[in-house]
């Protein structure tokens, strides 16, 4: 569903200065150490100029000419394709991943075309969550989507159902940045009215879009700059892969028409410069920060809560192998305890049986002993009785009687 390939300019030196080195000192120094890394998603119907705008933004051919990004396995009619490139801006490195949806809104029934996009955003959150449980933050590869650029068709009317439906599905998961595509197709007046109606629709449907903010610690210049950026939302942009060298020998990115020339990097012609300033220069770190502490955190909390309520073990296992291991260990422990208790019960029963048998035979022995004792006692008493009797019947002659006898018959 999601394939990654290196863009045509996989290691490109930027021709123009896009602004990475103009970051605030702290952010710049931190990013110099870790390297700038930014993951952006571009979504919109075919032919709205997504590839051309990305090439124009980073002043390189991330997408090759006529690249139609259809090299991936089709999935639910919308393919997700990642282009990875490393850019050099005044010696500063930027690892840029552009995730592009091909085939979005190109079908007769586009009701579900948001699904593959949301699934992709969520699977990136899941991957981050899995890493978070396994390794220290410094080692985590952050593939979360930091910004989603949604291309609005330049109809000049208002948002279409497909736009509203899509934005409602993604706005809580990603920093949503809607842009009016191919703004050179509309007049300046058309654009002003179109922008107003878009913002009214966004507000009415409770859609959250990314807007730069300011506070009291910001310099007055910065506040003016930010307010101006906000007033231009949604940015009406023009992109081009064509160049023209002007009278002063300066190479300009342009769209050429019979009636004149539209310059991409000319703020009088379109909002490209403001859009690029916000995305690459003034708010890239804020977009990453918000992704981390707000959008990802909300997703993480919701996921953990839902796991707790539903007890969906398949999600549980997929999501955290160490928790799975812990749970299996606990189940094994319970099984062992049960087996041990059963063995103890059998053992105790055997002992009881043996003890009661011993007791029984002891009692039998005692009874026999008692019987024997009684019978011996009886026999002894009987003998005693008989002896007495015998003694009375056969009494021996006394010596006195003997003498008398001898005196009468003195025959000797
Ligand atoms: N008028 C006008 N045409 C543009 C603009 N940007 C791009 N195009 C043209 O529109 C056509 C499609 O541009 P791509 O950049 O390939 O559009 P895409 O959105 O990537 O298209 P898919 O990859 O098919 O989804 C090309 O012929 C571009 O030259 C623009 O700002 N204005
Ligand atoms: Mg394209």
Coordinates of C-alpha atoms and ligand atoms in Angstrom, one line a residue:
X1 CA 0.0 0.0 0.0
X2 CA 2.8 2.4 0.9
X3 CA 6.0 2.3 -1.2
X4 CA 9.0 4.4 -0.7
X5 CA 11.4 5.4 -3.4
X6 CA 14.0 8.0 -3.8
X7 CA 12.9 11.0 -5.8
X8 CA 14.6 12.1 -9.0
X9 CA 16.6 14.6 -6.9
X10 CA 17.4 12.2 -4.1
X11 CA 20.4 14.3 -3.2
X12 CA 19.7 17.8 -4.4
X13 CA 21.4 21.1 -3.8
X14 CA 18.7 23.7 -3.7
X15 CA 19.0 26.4 -6.3
X16 CA 17.3 29.0 -4.3
X17 CA 17.4 29.7 -0.6
X18 CA 14.2 28.2 0.8
X19 CA 14.9 29.3 4.4
X20 CA 16.1 26.4 6.6
X21 CA 19.2 28.5 7.7
X22 CA 16.9 31.3 8.7
X23 CA 15.4 29.3 11.6
X24 CA 15.6 30.8 15.1
X25 CA 19.0 30.0 16.6
X26 CA 18.0 27.3 19.1
X27 CA 15.9 25.3 16.6
X28 CA 18.5 25.7 13.9
X29 CA 21.4 24.5 16.2
X30 CA 19.3 21.5 17.4
X31 CA 18.3 20.6 13.9
X32 CA 21.9 20.9 12.6
X33 CA 22.9 18.2 15.1
X34 CA 19.9 15.9 14.3
X35 CA 19.4 17.0 10.7
X36 CA 16.1 18.5 9.5
X37 CA 13.5 15.9 8.8
X38 CA 10.0 16.6 7.5
X39 CA 7.2 14.3 6.4
X40 CA 4.5 15.8 4.4
X41 CA 1.5 14.3 2.6
X42 CA -0.1 15.7 -0.5
X43 CA -3.7 14.8 -1.3
X44 CA -6.0 16.0 -4.1
X45 CA -7.6 14.9 -7.3
X46 CA -5.4 13.9 -10.2
X47 CA -4.0 16.7 -12.2
X48 CA -4.4 19.5 -9.6
X49 CA -0.6 20.1 -9.7
X50 CA 0.6 18.3 -6.6
X51 CA 3.9 17.1 -8.0
X52 CA 4.6 20.4 -9.7
X53 CA 3.9 22.4 -6.5
X54 CA 6.3 20.1 -4.4
X55 CA 9.0 20.5 -7.1
X56 CA 8.5 24.3 -7.0
X57 CA 8.5 24.4 -3.1
X58 CA 11.8 22.7 -2.7
X59 CA 13.2 24.0 -6.0
X60 CA 14.1 20.5 -7.2
X61 CA 12.6 17.7 -9.2
X62 CA 11.5 15.5 -6.4
X63 CA 8.9 14.2 -8.8
X64 CA 10.3 13.5 -12.2
X65 CA 8.6 15.0 -15.2
X66 CA 5.2 13.3 -16.0
X67 CA 5.8 11.1 -13.0
X68 CA 2.4 9.7 -12.5
X69 CA 3.2 7.9 -9.2
X70 CA 1.2 4.8 -10.2
X71 CA 4.0 2.3 -9.4
X72 CA 2.3 0.9 -6.3
X73 CA -0.2 -1.9 -5.7
X74 CA -3.7 -0.5 -5.9
X75 CA -5.5 -0.3 -2.6
X76 CA -9.1 0.7 -2.3
X77 CA -8.7 2.9 -5.5
X78 CA -6.3 5.3 -3.8
X79 CA -2.5 4.5 -3.8
X80 CA -0.1 5.9 -1.3
X81 CA 3.3 6.5 -2.6
X82 CA 6.3 8.0 -0.7
X83 CA 9.1 10.0 -2.3
X84 CA 12.2 10.4 -0.2
X85 CA 14.9 13.0 -0.8
X86 CA 17.7 14.8 0.9
X87 CA 18.0 18.5 0.2
X88 CA 20.8 20.9 0.9
X89 CA 20.0 24.5 1.7
X90 CA 23.0 26.7 2.3
X91 CA 24.8 23.8 3.9
X92 CA 21.8 22.6 5.9
X93 CA 20.5 19.1 5.3
X94 CA 16.8 18.4 5.0
X95 CA 15.5 14.8 4.8
X96 CA 12.2 15.2 3.1
X97 CA 9.5 12.5 2.7
X98 CA 6.6 13.4 0.5
X99 CA 3.7 11.0 0.7
X100 CA 1.4 11.3 -2.3
X101 CA -2.1 9.8 -2.7
X102 CA -2.7 8.8 -6.3
X103 CA -6.3 8.3 -7.6
X104 CA -7.9 10.3 -4.8
X105 CA -11.4 11.4 -5.8
X106 CA -11.1 9.9 -9.3
X107 CA -13.9 7.3 -8.9
X108 CA -17.6 7.5 -9.5
X109 CA -18.2 6.8 -5.8
X110 CA -15.6 8.7 -3.7
X111 CA -17.3 8.2 -0.4
X112 CA -14.5 6.1 1.1
X113 CA -11.5 7.7 -0.6
X114 CA -10.4 9.2 2.6
X115 CA -9.9 5.8 4.2
X116 CA -6.5 4.8 2.8
X117 CA -5.2 8.2 3.7
X118 CA -6.4 7.9 7.3
X119 CA -5.1 4.3 7.5
X120 CA -1.7 5.5 6.3
X121 CA -1.6 8.3 8.9
X122 CA -2.6 5.9 11.7
X123 CA -0.2 3.2 10.7
X124 CA 2.6 5.7 11.0
X125 CA 1.4 6.6 14.5
X126 CA 1.3 2.9 15.3
X127 CA 4.8 2.4 14.1
X128 CA 5.9 5.3 16.3
X129 CA 4.1 3.9 19.3
X130 CA 5.7 0.4 18.8
X131 CA 9.1 2.0 18.6
X132 CA 8.4 4.2 21.7
X133 CA 7.8 1.0 23.7
X134 CA 11.1 -0.6 22.6
X135 CA 13.7 2.1 22.4
X136 CA 14.8 5.5 23.7
X137 CA 13.3 8.6 22.0
X138 CA 16.6 9.6 20.3
X139 CA 16.6 6.3 18.4
X140 CA 13.1 6.4 17.1
X141 CA 12.6 7.0 13.4
X142 CA 9.8 9.5 13.1
X143 CA 7.7 8.7 10.0
X144 CA 4.6 10.5 11.3
X145 CA 2.9 12.9 8.9
X146 CA 3.8 16.4 10.0
X147 CA 1.6 18.3 7.6
X148 CA -1.1 17.3 5.0
X149 CA -1.5 19.7 2.1
X150 CA -5.0 19.3 0.7
X151 CA -5.5 20.6 -2.9
X152 CA -8.8 22.3 -3.5
X153 CA -10.0 22.3 -7.1
X154 CA -10.2 25.9 -8.4
X155 CA -13.9 25.8 -9.1
X156 CA -14.5 29.4 -7.7
X157 CA -17.7 28.3 -6.0
X158 CA -17.2 26.7 -2.5
X159 CA -16.0 23.5 -1.0
X160 CA -17.5 20.3 -2.5
X161 CA -18.9 17.4 -0.5
X162 CA -15.7 15.3 -1.2
X163 CA -13.5 18.2 0.3
X164 CA -15.7 18.6 3.4
X165 CA -15.9 14.8 4.0
X166 CA -12.2 14.3 3.6
X167 CA -11.2 17.2 5.8
X168 CA -13.6 16.1 8.5
X169 CA -12.0 12.7 8.5
X170 CA -8.4 13.8 8.8
X171 CA -8.4 17.1 10.7
X172 CA -8.0 15.4 14.2
X173 CA -5.1 13.3 13.0
X174 CA -2.9 15.7 11.1
X175 CA -1.9 19.3 10.6
X176 CA -4.3 20.1 7.8
X177 CA -3.3 22.8 5.3
X178 CA -5.8 23.4 2.5
X179 CA -4.6 25.2 -0.6
X180 CA -6.4 26.5 -3.7
X181 CA -4.7 24.6 -6.5
X182 CA -3.8 26.1 -9.9
X183 CA -4.8 29.6 -8.7
X184 CA -3.8 31.1 -12.1
X185 CA -7.1 29.6 -13.4
X186 CA -9.1 32.2 -11.4
X187 CA -9.0 36.0 -11.4
X188 CA -7.9 37.9 -8.3
X189 CA -11.5 38.7 -7.5
X190 CA -12.7 35.2 -7.9
X191 CA -9.9 34.0 -5.6
X192 CA -10.9 36.5 -2.8
X193 CA -14.6 35.4 -2.9
X194 CA -13.6 31.7 -3.2
X195 CA -11.3 31.9 -0.2
X196 CA -14.1 33.5 1.9
X197 CA -16.6 30.8 1.0
X198 CA -14.0 28.1 1.7
X199 CA -13.3 29.6 5.2
X200 CA -17.0 29.9 6.0
X201 CA -17.5 26.2 5.0
X202 CA -14.5 25.2 7.1
X203 CA -15.9 27.0 10.1
X204 CA -19.5 25.8 9.6
X205 CA -18.4 22.2 9.5
X206 CA -16.1 22.5 12.6
X207 CA -13.0 21.6 10.6
X208 CA -9.6 22.3 12.3
X209 CA -7.0 23.6 9.9
X210 CA -3.4 24.6 10.8
X211 CA -3.0 28.3 11.5
X212 CA 0.2 29.9 12.7
X213 CA -0.2 31.7 16.1
X214 CA 1.6 34.5 17.8
X215 CA 2.0 35.6 21.4
X216 CA 3.2 38.5 23.5
X217 CA 6.8 37.2 23.4
X218 CA 7.0 37.6 19.6
X219 CA 8.5 40.8 18.1
X220 CA 6.0 43.2 16.5
X221 CA 7.5 42.4 13.0
X222 CA 6.9 38.8 13.6
X223 CA 3.3 39.4 14.7
X224 CA 2.6 41.5 11.5
X225 CA 4.2 38.7 9.4
X226 CA 2.1 36.0 11.1
X227 CA -1.1 38.0 10.8
X228 CA -0.5 38.5 7.1
X229 CA 0.1 34.7 6.6
X230 CA -3.1 33.9 8.4
X231 CA -5.1 36.4 6.3
X232 CA -4.0 34.5 3.2
X233 CA -5.3 31.1 4.3
X234 CA -6.2 29.0 2.3
X235 CA -3.2 29.9 0.2
X236 CA -4.0 30.2 -3.5
X237 CA -0.9 28.7 -5.2
X238 CA 0.7 28.3 -8.5
X239 CA 3.4 25.8 -9.4
X240 CA 5.5 25.2 -12.5
X241 CA 8.4 23.2 -13.8
X242 CA 9.2 25.8 -16.4
X243 CA 11.7 28.6 -16.2
X244 CA 12.4 31.9 -18.0
X245 CA 15.4 34.2 -17.8
X246 CA 14.4 37.8 -17.4
X247 CA 16.1 40.9 -18.8
X248 CA 18.5 41.0 -15.8
X249 CA 19.6 37.4 -16.4
X250 CA 17.6 36.1 -13.4
X251 CA 16.1 32.6 -13.8
X252 CA 12.4 32.6 -12.8
X253 CA 9.9 29.8 -12.4
X254 CA 6.9 30.8 -14.5
X255 CA 3.8 29.7 -16.3
X256 CA 3.6 31.2 -19.8
X257 CA 0.3 32.2 -21.4
X258 CA -0.5 34.0 -24.6
X259 CA -1.8 36.9 -22.5
X260 CA 1.2 37.1 -20.2
X261 CA 3.4 35.4 -17.6
X262 CA 2.5 34.1 -14.1
X263 CA 5.5 34.1 -11.8
X264 CA 5.4 31.4 -9.1
X265 CA 7.7 33.3 -6.7
X266 CA 5.9 36.6 -7.1
X267 CA 3.6 37.5 -4.2
X268 CA 1.6 39.9 -6.5
X269 CA 0.7 36.9 -8.6
X270 CA -0.2 34.2 -6.0
X271 CA 0.4 33.0 -2.4
X272 CA 3.3 30.6 -3.2
X273 CA 5.9 32.6 -1.2
X274 CA 3.7 33.0 1.9
X275 CA 2.9 29.2 1.7
X276 CA 6.5 28.3 1.4
X277 CA 7.5 30.6 4.2
X278 CA 5.0 29.1 6.5
X279 CA 5.8 25.5 5.7
X280 CA 9.5 25.5 5.4
X281 CA 10.7 28.6 7.2
X282 CA 8.6 29.9 10.1
X283 CA 6.4 26.9 11.0
X284 CA 8.1 23.7 10.1
X285 CA 9.2 23.0 13.7
X286 CA 5.8 24.1 15.0
X287 CA 4.1 21.6 12.7
X288 CA 6.4 18.8 14.0
X289 CA 5.9 19.9 17.6
X290 CA 2.1 19.9 17.2
X291 CA 2.2 16.5 15.6
X292 CA 4.1 15.1 18.5
X293 CA 2.5 16.7 21.5
X294 CA -1.1 17.2 20.3
X295 CA -2.1 15.0 17.4
X296 CA 0.0 11.9 18.2
X297 CA -0.7 12.2 21.9
X298 CA -4.5 12.3 21.3
X299 CA -4.2 9.3 19.0
X300 CA -2.1 7.4 21.5
X301 CA -4.5 8.1 24.4
X302 CA -7.5 7.1 22.4
X303 CA -5.8 3.9 21.3
X304 CA -4.7 2.9 24.8
X305 CA -8.2 3.7 26.2
X306 CA -9.9 1.7 23.5
X307 CA -7.6 -1.2 24.2
X308 CA -8.5 -1.0 27.8
X309 CA -12.2 -1.0 27.2
X310 CA -12.5 -3.5 24.4
X311 CA -9.6 -5.8 25.4
X312 CA -8.9 -6.5 21.8
X313 CA -6.0 -8.9 22.1
X314 CA -5.1 -8.8 18.4
X315 CA -4.6 -5.0 18.6
X316 CA -2.8 -5.6 21.9
X317 CA -0.4 -8.0 20.4
X318 CA 0.3 -6.1 17.3
X319 CA 0.8 -3.0 19.1
X320 CA 3.1 -4.0 21.9
X321 CA 5.1 -7.3 21.9
X322 CA 6.5 -6.6 25.4
X323 CA 3.0 -6.3 26.8
X324 CA 2.1 -9.5 25.0
X325 CA 5.1 -11.3 26.5
X326 CA 4.2 -10.0 29.9
X327 CA 0.6 -11.2 29.5
X328 CA 1.6 -14.7 28.3
X329 CA 4.1 -15.0 31.2
X330 CA 1.3 -14.1 33.6
X331 CA -1.1 -16.7 32.1
X332 CA 1.7 -19.3 32.3
X333 CA 2.2 -18.4 35.9
X334 CA -1.5 -18.8 36.7
X335 CA -1.5 -22.2 34.9
X336 CA 1.5 -23.3 37.0
X337 CA -0.1 -22.2 40.2
X338 CA -3.3 -24.1 39.3
X339 CA -1.3 -27.2 38.6
X340 CA 0.6 -26.9 41.8
X341 CA -2.6 -26.5 43.8
X342 CA -4.1 -29.6 42.1
X343 CA -1.0 -31.6 42.9
X344 CA -1.0 -30.4 46.5
X345 CA -4.7 -31.4 46.8
X346 CA -4.0 -34.9 45.5
X347 CA -1.0 -35.2 47.8
X348 CA -3.0 -34.1 50.9
X349 CA -5.8 -36.5 50.0
X350 CA -3.3 -39.4 49.8
X351 CA -1.8 -38.5 53.1
X352 CA -5.2 -38.2 54.7
X353 CA -6.1 -41.6 53.4
X354 CA -2.9 -43.1 54.7
X355 CA -3.4 -41.5 58.1
X356 CA -6.9 -42.7 58.4
X357 CA -5.8 -46.2 57.5
X358 CA -3.1 -46.1 60.0
X359 CA -5.5 -44.8 62.6
X360 CA -7.9 -47.5 61.8
X361 CA -5.3 -50.3 62.1
X362 CA -4.1 -48.7 65.3
X363 CA -7.6 -48.8 66.7
X364 CA -8.0 -52.4 65.6
X365 CA -4.8 -53.3 67.2
X366 CA -5.7 -51.5 70.4
X367 CA -9.1 -53.3 70.5
X368 CA -7.4 -56.7 69.9
X369 CA -4.9 -55.9 72.6
X370 CA -7.8 -55.0 74.9
X371 CA -9.7 -58.1 74.0
X372 CA -6.6 -60.3 74.6
X373 CA -6.0 -58.6 77.9
X374 CA -9.6 -59.1 79.0
X375 CA -9.5 -62.7 77.9
X376 CA -6.2 -63.3 79.7
X377 CA -7.6 -61.6 82.8
X378 CA -10.6 -63.9 82.6
X379 CA -8.5 -67.0 82.2
X380 CA -6.4 -66.0 85.1
X381 CA -9.5 -65.4 87.3
X382 CA -10.9 -68.8 86.3
X383 CA -7.6 -70.5 87.1
X384 CA -7.5 -68.8 90.4
X385 CA -11.1 -70.0 91.1
X386 CA -10.3 -73.6 90.2
X387 CA -7.2 -73.5 92.2
X388 CA -9.2 -72.4 95.2
X389 CA -11.7 -75.1 94.6
X390 CA -9.1 -77.8 94.3
X391 CA -7.5 -76.6 97.5
X392 CA -10.7 -77.0 99.4
X393 CA -11.6 -80.6 98.0
X394 CA -8.2 -82.2 98.4
X395 CA -7.0 -80.8 101.7
X396 CA -3.7 -82.5 103.0
X397 CA -3.5 -84.6 106.3
X398 CA -2.3 -82.6 109.2
X399 CA 0.8 -83.9 111.2
X400 CA -1.4 -84.4 114.4
X401 CA -3.6 -86.9 112.8
X402 CA -0.6 -88.9 111.6
X403 CA 0.7 -89.2 115.1
X404 CA -2.6 -90.6 116.4
X405 CA -2.8 -93.3 113.8
X406 CA 0.7 -94.4 114.5
X407 CA -0.1 -94.8 118.3
X408 CA -3.1 -97.1 117.8
X409 CA -1.6 -99.6 115.4
X410 CA 2.0 -99.6 116.2
X411 CA 2.9 -102.5 113.8
X412 CA 6.4 -101.7 113.0
Ligands
LIG1 N1 -2.5 26.2 -14.8 C1 -1.8 25.5 -13.9 N2 -1.4 24.3 -14.3 C2 -0.6 23.6 -13.4 C3 -0.2 24.1 -12.2 N3 0.6 23.1 -11.6 C4 0.7 22.1 -12.4 N4 0.0 22.3 -13.5 C5 -0.2 21.4 -14.7 O1 -1.1 20.4 -14.4 C6 -0.8 19.2 -14.9 C7 -0.7 18.2 -13.8 O2 0.3 18.5 -12.9 P1 0.9 17.5 -11.8 O3 1.8 18.2 -11.0 O4 1.4 16.3 -12.5 O5 -0.4 17.1 -11.0 P2 -0.7 16.0 -10.0 O6 -1.6 16.5 -9.0 O7 0.6 15.5 -9.4 O8 -1.4 14.9 -10.8 P3 -1.5 13.3 -10.5 O9 -0.1 12.8 -10.2 O10 -2.1 12.7 -11.7 O11 -2.4 13.1 -9.3 C8 0.6 19.4 -15.6 O12 0.4 19.6 -16.9 C9 1.1 20.7 -15.0 O13 2.0 21.4 -15.8 C10 -0.7 25.4 -11.9 O14 -0.4 25.9 -10.8 N5 -1.4 26.0 -12.8
LIG2 MG1 1.4 13.6 -9.3

